[in-house]
Coordinates of C-alpha atoms and ligand atoms in Angstrom, one line a residue:
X1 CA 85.8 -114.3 44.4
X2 CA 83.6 -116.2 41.9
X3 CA 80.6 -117.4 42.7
X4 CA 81.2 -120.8 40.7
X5 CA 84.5 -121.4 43.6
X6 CA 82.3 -120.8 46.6
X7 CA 79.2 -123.5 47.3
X8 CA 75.8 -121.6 48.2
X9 CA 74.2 -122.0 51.5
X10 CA 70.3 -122.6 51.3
X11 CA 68.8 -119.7 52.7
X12 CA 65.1 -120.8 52.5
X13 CA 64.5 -119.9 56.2
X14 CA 65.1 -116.3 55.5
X15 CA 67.8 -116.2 58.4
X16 CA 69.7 -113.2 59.0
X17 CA 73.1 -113.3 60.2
X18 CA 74.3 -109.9 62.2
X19 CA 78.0 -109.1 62.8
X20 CA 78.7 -107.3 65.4
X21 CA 82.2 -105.3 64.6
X22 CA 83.3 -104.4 61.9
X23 CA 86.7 -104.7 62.2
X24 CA 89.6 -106.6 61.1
X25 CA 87.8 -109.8 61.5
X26 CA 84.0 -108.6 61.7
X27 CA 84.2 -107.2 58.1
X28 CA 86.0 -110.0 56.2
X29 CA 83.5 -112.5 58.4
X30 CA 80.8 -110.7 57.5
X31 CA 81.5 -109.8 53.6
X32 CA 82.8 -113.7 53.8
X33 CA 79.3 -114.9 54.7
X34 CA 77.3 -112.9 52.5
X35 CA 79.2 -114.1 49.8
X36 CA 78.0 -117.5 51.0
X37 CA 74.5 -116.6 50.6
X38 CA 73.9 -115.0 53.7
X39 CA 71.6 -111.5 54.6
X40 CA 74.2 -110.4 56.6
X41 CA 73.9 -107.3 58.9
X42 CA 77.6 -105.5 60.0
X43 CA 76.5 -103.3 63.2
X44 CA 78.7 -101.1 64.8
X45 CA 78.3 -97.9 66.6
X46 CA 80.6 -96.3 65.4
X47 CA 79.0 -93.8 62.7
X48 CA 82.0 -92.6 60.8
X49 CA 83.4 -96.2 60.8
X50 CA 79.6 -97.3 59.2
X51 CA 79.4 -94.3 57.2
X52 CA 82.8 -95.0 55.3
X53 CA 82.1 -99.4 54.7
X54 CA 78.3 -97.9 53.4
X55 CA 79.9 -95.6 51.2
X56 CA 82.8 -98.8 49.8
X57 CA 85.6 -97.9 51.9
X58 CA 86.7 -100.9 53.9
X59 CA 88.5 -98.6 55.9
X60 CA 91.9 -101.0 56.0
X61 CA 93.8 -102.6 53.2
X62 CA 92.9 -106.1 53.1
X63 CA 93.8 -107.7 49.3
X64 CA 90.3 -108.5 48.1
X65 CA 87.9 -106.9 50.4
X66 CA 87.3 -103.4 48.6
X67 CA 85.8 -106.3 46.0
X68 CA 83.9 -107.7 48.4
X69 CA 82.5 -104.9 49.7
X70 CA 81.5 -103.6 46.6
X71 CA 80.0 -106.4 45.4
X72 CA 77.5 -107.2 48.4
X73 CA 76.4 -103.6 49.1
X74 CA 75.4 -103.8 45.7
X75 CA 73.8 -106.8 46.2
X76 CA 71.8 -105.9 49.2
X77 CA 73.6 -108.9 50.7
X78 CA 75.7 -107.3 53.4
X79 CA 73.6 -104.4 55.0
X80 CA 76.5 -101.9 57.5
X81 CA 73.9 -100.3 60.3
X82 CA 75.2 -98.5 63.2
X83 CA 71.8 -99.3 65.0
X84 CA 73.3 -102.2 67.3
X85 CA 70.0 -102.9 68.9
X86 CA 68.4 -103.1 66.1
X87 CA 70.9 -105.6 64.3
X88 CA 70.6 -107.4 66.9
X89 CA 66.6 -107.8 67.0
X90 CA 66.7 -108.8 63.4
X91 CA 69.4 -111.4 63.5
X92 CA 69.0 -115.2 64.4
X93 CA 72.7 -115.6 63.8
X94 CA 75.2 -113.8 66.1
X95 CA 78.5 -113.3 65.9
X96 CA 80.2 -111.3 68.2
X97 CA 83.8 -109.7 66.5
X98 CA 84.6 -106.7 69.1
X99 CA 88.0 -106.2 70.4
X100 CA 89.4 -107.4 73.3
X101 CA 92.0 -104.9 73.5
X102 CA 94.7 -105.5 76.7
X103 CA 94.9 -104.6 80.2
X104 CA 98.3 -102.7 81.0
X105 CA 98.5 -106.3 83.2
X106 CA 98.5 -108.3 80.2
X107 CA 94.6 -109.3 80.8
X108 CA 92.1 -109.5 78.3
X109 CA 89.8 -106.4 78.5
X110 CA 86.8 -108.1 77.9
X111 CA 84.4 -104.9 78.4
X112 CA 83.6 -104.3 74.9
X113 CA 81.9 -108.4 74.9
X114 CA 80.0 -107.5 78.1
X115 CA 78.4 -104.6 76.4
X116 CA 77.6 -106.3 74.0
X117 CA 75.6 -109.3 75.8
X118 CA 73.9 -106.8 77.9
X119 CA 72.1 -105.3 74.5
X120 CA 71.7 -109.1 73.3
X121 CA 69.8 -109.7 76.5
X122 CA 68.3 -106.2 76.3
X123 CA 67.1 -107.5 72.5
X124 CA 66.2 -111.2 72.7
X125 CA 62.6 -111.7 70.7
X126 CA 63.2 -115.3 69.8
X127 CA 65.7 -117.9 69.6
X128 CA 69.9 -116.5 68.9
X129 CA 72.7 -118.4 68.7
X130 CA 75.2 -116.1 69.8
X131 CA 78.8 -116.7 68.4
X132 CA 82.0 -115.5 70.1
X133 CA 84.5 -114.9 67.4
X134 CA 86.8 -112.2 69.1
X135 CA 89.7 -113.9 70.7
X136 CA 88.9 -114.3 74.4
X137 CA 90.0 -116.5 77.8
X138 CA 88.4 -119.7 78.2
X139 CA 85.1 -119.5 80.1
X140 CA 83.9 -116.2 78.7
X141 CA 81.3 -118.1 77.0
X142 CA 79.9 -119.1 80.5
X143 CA 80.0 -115.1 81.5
X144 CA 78.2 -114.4 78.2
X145 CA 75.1 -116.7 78.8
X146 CA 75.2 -114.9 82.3
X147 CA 75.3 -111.8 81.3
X148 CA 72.7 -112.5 78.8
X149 CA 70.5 -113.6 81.5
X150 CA 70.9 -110.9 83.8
X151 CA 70.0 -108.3 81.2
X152 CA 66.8 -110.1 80.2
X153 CA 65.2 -109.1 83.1
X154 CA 67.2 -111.5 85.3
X155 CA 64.7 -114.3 84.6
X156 CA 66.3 -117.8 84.5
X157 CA 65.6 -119.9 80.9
X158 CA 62.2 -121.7 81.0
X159 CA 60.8 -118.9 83.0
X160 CA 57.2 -118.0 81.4
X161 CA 56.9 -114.4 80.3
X162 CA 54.3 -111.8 81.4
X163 CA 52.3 -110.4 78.3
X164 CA 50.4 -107.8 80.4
X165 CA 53.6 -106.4 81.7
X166 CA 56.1 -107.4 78.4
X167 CA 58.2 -109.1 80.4
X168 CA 59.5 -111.8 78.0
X169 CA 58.8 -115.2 77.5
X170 CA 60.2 -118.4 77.4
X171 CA 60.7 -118.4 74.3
X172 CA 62.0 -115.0 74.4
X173 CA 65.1 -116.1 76.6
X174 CA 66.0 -119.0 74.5
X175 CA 69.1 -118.9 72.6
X176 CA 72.6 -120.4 72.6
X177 CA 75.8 -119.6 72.8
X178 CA 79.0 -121.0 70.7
X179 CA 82.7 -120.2 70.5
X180 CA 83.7 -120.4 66.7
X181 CA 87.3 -118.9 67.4
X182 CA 88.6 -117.0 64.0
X183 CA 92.3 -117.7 62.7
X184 CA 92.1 -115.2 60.2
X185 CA 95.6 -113.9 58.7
X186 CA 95.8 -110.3 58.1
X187 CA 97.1 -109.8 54.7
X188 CA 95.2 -113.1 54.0
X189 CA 91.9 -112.7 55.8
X190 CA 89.8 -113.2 52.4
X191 CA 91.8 -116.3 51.3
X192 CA 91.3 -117.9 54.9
X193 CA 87.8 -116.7 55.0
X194 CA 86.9 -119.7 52.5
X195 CA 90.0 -121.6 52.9
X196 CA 90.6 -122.2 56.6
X197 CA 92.5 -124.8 58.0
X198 CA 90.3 -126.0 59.9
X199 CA 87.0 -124.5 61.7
X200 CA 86.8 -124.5 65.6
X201 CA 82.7 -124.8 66.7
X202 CA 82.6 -125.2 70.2
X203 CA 78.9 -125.9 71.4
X204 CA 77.4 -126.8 74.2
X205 CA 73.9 -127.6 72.6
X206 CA 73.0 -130.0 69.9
X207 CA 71.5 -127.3 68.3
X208 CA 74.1 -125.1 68.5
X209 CA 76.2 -127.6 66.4
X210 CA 73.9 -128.4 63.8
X211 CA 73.4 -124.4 62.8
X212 CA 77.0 -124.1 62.9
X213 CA 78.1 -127.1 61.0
X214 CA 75.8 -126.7 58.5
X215 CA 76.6 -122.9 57.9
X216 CA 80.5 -124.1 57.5
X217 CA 79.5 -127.3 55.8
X218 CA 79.9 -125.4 52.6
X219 CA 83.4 -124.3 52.9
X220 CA 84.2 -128.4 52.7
X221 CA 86.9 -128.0 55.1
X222 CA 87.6 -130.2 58.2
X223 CA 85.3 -128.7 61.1
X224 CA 86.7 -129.6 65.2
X225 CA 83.7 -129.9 67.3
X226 CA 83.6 -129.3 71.2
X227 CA 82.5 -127.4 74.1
X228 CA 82.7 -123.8 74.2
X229 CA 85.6 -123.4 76.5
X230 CA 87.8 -126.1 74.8
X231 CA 87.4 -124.0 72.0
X232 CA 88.2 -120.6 73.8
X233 CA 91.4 -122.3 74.6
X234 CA 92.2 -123.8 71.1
X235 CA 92.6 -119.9 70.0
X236 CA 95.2 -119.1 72.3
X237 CA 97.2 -122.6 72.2
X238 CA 97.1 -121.8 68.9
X239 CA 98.5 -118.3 68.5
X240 CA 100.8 -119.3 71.7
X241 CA 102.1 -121.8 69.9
X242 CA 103.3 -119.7 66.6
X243 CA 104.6 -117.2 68.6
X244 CA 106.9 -119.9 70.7
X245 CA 108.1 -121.5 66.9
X246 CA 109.3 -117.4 66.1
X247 CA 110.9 -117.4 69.6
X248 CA 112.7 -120.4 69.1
X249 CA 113.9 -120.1 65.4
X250 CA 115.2 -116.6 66.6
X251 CA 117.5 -118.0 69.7
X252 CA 118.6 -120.7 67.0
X253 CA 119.1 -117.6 64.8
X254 CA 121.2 -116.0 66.9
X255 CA 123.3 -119.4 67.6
X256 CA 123.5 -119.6 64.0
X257 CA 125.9 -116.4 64.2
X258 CA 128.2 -117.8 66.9
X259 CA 128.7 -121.1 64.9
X260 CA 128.8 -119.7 61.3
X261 CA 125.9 -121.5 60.2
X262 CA 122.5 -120.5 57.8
X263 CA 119.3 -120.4 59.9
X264 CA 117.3 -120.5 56.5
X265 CA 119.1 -123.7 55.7
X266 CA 118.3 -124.8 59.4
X267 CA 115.1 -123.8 58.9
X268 CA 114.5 -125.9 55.5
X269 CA 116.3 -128.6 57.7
X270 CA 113.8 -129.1 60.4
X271 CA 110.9 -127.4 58.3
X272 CA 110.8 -130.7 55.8
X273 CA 110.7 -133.0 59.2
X274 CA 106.2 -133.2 58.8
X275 CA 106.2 -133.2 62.4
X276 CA 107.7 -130.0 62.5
X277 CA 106.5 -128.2 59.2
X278 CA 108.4 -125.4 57.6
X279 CA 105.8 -122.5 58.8
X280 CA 106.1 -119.8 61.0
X281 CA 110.4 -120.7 61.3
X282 CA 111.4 -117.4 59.7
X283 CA 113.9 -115.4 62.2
X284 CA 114.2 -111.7 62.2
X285 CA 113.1 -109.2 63.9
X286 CA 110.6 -110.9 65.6
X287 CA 106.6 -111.0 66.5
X288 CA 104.3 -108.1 66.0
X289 CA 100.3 -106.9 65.6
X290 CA 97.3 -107.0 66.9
X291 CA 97.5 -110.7 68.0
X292 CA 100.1 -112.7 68.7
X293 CA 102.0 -110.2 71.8
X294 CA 98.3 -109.3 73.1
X295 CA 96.7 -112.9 72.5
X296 CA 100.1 -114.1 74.1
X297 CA 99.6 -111.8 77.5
X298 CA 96.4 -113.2 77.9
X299 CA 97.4 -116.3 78.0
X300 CA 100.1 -116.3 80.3
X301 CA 97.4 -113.8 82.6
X302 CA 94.9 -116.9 82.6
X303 CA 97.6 -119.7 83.4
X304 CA 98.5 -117.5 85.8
X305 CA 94.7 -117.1 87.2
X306 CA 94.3 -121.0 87.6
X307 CA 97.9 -121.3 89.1
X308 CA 99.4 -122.6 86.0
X309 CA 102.9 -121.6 85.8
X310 CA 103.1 -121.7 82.0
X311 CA 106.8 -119.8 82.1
X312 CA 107.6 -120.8 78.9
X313 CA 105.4 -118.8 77.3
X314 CA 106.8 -115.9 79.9
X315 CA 110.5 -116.3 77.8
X316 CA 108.8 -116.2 74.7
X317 CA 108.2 -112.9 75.0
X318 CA 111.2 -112.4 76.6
X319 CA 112.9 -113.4 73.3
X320 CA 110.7 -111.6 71.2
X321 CA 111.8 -108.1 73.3
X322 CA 114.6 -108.8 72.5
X323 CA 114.8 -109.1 69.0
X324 CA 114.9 -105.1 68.7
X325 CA 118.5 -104.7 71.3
X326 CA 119.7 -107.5 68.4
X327 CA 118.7 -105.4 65.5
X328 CA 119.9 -102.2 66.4
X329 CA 123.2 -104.0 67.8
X330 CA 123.9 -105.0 64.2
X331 CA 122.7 -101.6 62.8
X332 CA 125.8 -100.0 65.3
X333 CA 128.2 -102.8 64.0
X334 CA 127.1 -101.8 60.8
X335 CA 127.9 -98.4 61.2
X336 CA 129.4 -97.4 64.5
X337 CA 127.5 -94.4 65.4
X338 CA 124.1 -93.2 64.6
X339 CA 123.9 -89.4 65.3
X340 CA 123.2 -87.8 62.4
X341 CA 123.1 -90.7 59.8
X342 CA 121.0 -91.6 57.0
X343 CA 119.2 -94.4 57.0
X344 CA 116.3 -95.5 54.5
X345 CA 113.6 -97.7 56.2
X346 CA 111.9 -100.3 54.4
X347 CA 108.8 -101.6 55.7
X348 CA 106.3 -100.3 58.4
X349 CA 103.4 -102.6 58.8
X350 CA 103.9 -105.4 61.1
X351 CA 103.8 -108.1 58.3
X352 CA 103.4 -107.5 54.4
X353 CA 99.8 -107.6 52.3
X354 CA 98.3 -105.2 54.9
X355 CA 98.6 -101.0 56.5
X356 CA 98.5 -102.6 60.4
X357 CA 101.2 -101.1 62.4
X358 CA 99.5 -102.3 66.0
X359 CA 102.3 -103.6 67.7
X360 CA 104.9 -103.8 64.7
X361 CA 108.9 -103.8 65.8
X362 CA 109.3 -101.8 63.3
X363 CA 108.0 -98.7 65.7
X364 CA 110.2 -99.9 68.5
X365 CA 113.1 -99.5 66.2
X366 CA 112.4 -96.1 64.5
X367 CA 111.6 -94.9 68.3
X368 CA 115.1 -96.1 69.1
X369 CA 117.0 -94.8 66.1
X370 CA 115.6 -91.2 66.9
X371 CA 116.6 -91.0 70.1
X372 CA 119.9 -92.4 68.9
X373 CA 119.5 -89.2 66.3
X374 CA 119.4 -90.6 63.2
X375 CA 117.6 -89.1 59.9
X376 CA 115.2 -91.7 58.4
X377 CA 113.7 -91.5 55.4
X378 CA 110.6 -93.7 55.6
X379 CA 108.6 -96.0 53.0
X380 CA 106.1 -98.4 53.0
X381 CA 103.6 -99.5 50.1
X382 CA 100.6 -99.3 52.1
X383 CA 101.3 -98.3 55.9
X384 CA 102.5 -94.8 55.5
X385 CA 99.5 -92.4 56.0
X386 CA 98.6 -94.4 58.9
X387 CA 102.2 -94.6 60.5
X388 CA 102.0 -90.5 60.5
X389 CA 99.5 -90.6 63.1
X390 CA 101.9 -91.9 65.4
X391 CA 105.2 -90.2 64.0
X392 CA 103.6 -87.0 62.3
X393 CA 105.3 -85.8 59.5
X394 CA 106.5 -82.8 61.5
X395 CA 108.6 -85.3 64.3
X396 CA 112.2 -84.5 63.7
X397 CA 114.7 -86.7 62.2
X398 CA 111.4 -88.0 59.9
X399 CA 111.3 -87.8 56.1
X400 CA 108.2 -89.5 54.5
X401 CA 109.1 -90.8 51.1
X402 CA 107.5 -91.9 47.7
X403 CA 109.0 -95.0 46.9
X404 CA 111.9 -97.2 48.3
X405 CA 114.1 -95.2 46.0
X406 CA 113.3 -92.2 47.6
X407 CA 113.8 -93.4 50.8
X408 CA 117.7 -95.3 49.4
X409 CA 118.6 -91.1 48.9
X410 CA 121.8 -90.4 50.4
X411 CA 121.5 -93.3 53.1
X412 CA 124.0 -94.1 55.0
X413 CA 122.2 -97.9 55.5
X414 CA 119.0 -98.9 54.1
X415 CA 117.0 -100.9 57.4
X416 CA 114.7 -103.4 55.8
X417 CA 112.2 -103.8 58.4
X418 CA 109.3 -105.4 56.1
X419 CA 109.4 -108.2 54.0
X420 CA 107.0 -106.5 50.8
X421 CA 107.4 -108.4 47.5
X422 CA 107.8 -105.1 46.1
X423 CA 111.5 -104.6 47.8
X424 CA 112.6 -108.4 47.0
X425 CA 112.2 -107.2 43.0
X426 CA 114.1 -103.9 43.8
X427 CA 116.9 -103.0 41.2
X428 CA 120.2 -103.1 43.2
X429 CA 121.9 -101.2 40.9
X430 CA 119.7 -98.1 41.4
X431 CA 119.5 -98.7 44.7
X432 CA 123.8 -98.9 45.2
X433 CA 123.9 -95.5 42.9
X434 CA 121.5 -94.0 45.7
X435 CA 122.9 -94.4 48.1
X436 CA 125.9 -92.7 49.8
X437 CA 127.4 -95.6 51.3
X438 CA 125.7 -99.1 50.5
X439 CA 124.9 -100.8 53.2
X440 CA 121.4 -103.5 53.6
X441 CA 120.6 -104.4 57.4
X442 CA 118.0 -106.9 56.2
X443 CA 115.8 -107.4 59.5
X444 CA 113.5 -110.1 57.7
X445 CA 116.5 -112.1 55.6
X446 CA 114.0 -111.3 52.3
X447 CA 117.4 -110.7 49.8
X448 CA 119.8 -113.5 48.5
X449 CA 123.1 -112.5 50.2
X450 CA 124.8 -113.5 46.8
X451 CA 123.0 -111.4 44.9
X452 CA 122.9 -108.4 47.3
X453 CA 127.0 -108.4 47.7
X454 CA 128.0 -109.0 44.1
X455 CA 125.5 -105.7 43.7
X456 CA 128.3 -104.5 45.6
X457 CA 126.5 -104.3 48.9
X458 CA 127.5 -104.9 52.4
X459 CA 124.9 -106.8 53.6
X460 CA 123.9 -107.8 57.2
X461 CA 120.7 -110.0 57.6
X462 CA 119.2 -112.6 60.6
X463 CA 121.6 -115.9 61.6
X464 CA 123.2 -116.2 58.1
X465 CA 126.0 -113.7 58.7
X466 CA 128.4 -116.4 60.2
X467 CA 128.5 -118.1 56.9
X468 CA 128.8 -114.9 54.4
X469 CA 130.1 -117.2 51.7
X470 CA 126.5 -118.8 51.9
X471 CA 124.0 -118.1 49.2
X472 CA 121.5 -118.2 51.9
X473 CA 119.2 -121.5 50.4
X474 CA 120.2 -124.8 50.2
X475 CA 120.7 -127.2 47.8
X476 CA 118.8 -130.1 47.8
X477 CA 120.6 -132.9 46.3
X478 CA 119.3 -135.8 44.1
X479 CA 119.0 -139.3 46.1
X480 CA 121.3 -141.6 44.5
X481 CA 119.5 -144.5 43.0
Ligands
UDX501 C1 97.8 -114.1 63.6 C2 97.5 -115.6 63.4 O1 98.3 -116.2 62.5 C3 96.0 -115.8 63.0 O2 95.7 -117.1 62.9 C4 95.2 -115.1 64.1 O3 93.8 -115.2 63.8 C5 95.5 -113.6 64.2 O4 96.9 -113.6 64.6 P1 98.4 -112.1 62.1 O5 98.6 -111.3 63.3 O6 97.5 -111.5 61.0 O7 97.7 -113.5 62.4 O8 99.8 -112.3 61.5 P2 100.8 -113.6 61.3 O9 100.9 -113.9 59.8 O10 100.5 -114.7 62.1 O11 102.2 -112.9 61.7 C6 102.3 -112.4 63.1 C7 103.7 -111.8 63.3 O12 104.7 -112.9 63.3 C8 104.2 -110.8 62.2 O13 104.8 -109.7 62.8 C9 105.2 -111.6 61.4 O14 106.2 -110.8 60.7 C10 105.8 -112.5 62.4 N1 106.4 -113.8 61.9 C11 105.5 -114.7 61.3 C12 107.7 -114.0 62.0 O15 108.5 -113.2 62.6 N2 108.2 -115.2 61.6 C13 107.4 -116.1 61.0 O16 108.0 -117.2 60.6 C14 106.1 -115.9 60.8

């Protein structure tokens, strides 16, 4: 990142910023801002997790955060401490990146952002604004500034402090709290750092907005002010609202097949109509990660809560299960039984650009192809060492490979199950010499059907095998004058 591309934030009142988890979001957030200009403190108590980001590890594979990393611990910018109460002491800035990992009822397990109000209030010495950026339901803001409270000696604000006793002061108990919800992409968390498409502040203090607006102001992008629950809610309309466009290109997908039509020609169809927009309308295999299927639950949980029957959102995930029965459906029509085939698997992380495997369908599937007792050969660019803690390399019917080559060795079917750059650019000819039968179940439609069967494949993606003649894009036409 250049420093010429990124406008620097005046710093003249010395402010420090802490981040409080230094995770998925919490690092890129907090590398993000000190690249801004920003002494930025990343707390979190775990010690190995501190000891690794100290020592330049980021710890996950985000493109462009190793750089980052690098670049601000040599800086002095971006300080990692595992000393949360201390962070916290030194910080006028806030913001608050913990998980909210999910109840086995679908609720947001807010635990983690209690703890961590209880050492805010624990440490207040002087006006905070606390920021929630971890993805939580509506009104937790309220329970934060409560909590707060409660830990700071239960005093209400505007109480005067004791100095004989050390009780704190007014002053002491002043701070404020703001929702600045993060839309961060994995894969793409650097990029969206500094280009978001918007920024969510939701404040309900005018100083609250003011810090906040002028500490995005730099960015130049468009910044959506309101209260702190509106803005609690904006997160999960939003990621609701992706999830529903997957759902629904995937039914239209699987209509696709009945009628013989293209869904990516549907989907360029509808995706050129601006009131629509062509994103997040690829079909497949469906919805996976950290986010969208917890982020999703929660939802649902809270509509539920207030006695909103949001049961749309209920068949979303409905459809999205789903996609994994339609998968390994084609997979058997494919190649009739499984016991004891071959197949090569192509992808592990839940998207491309990153190692995540939380959630990903692809782990549903492998599960399902084992007990169906198939030998796979697994590969993916960056998710493989991590995708042995769950299927160690010792689990029968595994073989971790070195490259997609590898894994093409004597398959029976090659299952791509991630959409990596590196397999659209594969050489089909290897590949088909590979293998022992050639046969592409391509889960995310990434190869040109065209292209694949002339390579002498048979090829089976998402909604386009109705119309095998297609190329699988569409041509657009010149108006006639
Ligand atoms: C998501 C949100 O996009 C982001 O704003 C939020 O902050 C965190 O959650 P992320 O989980 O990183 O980001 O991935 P995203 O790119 O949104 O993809 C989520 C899942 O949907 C992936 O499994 C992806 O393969 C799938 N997907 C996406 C589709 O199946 N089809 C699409 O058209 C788009």
């Amino acid at each position: 990142m250049s420093n010429n591309s990124i406008p620097q934030v005046s710093i003249s009142s010395g402010a420090t910023i802490t981040v409080l988890g230094l995770g998925h979001i919490g690092l890129p957030t907090a590398l993000g801002l000190a690249e801004l200009g920003w002494q930025v403190i990343g707390a979190d108590d775990d010690a190995r997790k501190v000891g690794l980001i100290r020592s330049g590890d980021p710890i996950f594979f985000e493109p462009g955060l190793s750089e980052l990393l690098s670049k601000h611990l040599a800086s002095g910018k971006f300080q990692p401490v595992e000393d949360v109460e201390a962070a916290v002491r030194k910080a006028s800035i806030i913001f608050i990146c913990v998980g909210t990992p999910q109840k086995p009822n679908g609720q947001a397990d807010l635990a983690q952002v209690e703890a961590v109000a209880r050492v805010v209030g624990r440490n207040l010495n002087g006006y905070k604004l606390i920021v929630e950026k971890s993805t939580v339901p509506a009104i937790t803001a309220q329970w934060l500034r409560r909590t707060i409270v409660r830990y700071n000696g239960g005093k209400p604000l505007g109480t005067a402090g004791d100095s004989a006793t050390g009780s704190p002061s007014a002053a002491d108990l002043d701070f404020d709290i703001a929702s600045n919800p993060e839309f961060l992409r994995e894969g793409k968390a650097v990029e969206d750092f500094f280009h978001p498409d918007r920024i969510v502040c939701g404040v309900d203090s005018e100083r609250a907005r003011k810090i906040l607006t002028d500490l995005y102001s730099p960015l130049g992008r468009p910044i959506v002010v309101t209260d702190t629950s509106t803005a609690e809610l904006i997160k999960h309309a939003a990621n609701a609202f992706l999830s529903t466009k997957i759902s629904f290109i995937n039914m239209v997908s699987d209509l696709c097949e009945k009628v013989g039509a293209d869904v990516t020609a549907v989907t360029r169809g509808i995706g050129l109509d601006s009131r629509i927009g062509p994103q997040f309308l690829d079909a497949g295999i469906g919805y996976g990660g950290y986010c969208f299927p917890k982020d999703l639950r929660a939802f649902i949980h809270l509509a539920e809560e207030h006695g909103v029957n949001f049961s749309l959102l209920q068949e979303v995930e409905r459809v999205n299960q789903r996609r994994v029965d339609i998968f390994i459906r084609k997979v058997h029509e494919a190649l009739w039984t499984l016991r004891g085939k071959t197949l090569g698997i192509l992808g592990l992380a839940f998207k491309p650009g990153t190692d995540d495997i939380r959630e990903a369908v692809s782990l549903k599937i492998i599960q399902v192809l084992l007990e169906e007792g198939s030998q796979l050969r697994l590969y993916d660019p960056q998710a493989m060492a991590i995708t042995q803690t769950v299927f160690p390399p010792s689990t029968a019917g595994i073989t971790y490979c070195s490259s997609a080559y590898d894994a093409a060795k004597g398959a029976q079917a090659l299952l791509l199950l991630t959409e990596w750059e590196e397999f659209r650019n594969l050489d089909l000819a290897r590949v088909h010499d590979l293998m022992e039968v050639p046969i592409i179940v391509d889960g995310r439609n990434l190869f040109n059907p065209v292209a694949v069967r002339k390579a002498g494949f048979e090829y089976v993606s998402m909604g386009r095998d109705g119309s095998r003649a297609s190329s699988g894009r569409t041509h657009a036409l010149k108006p006639t004058a």
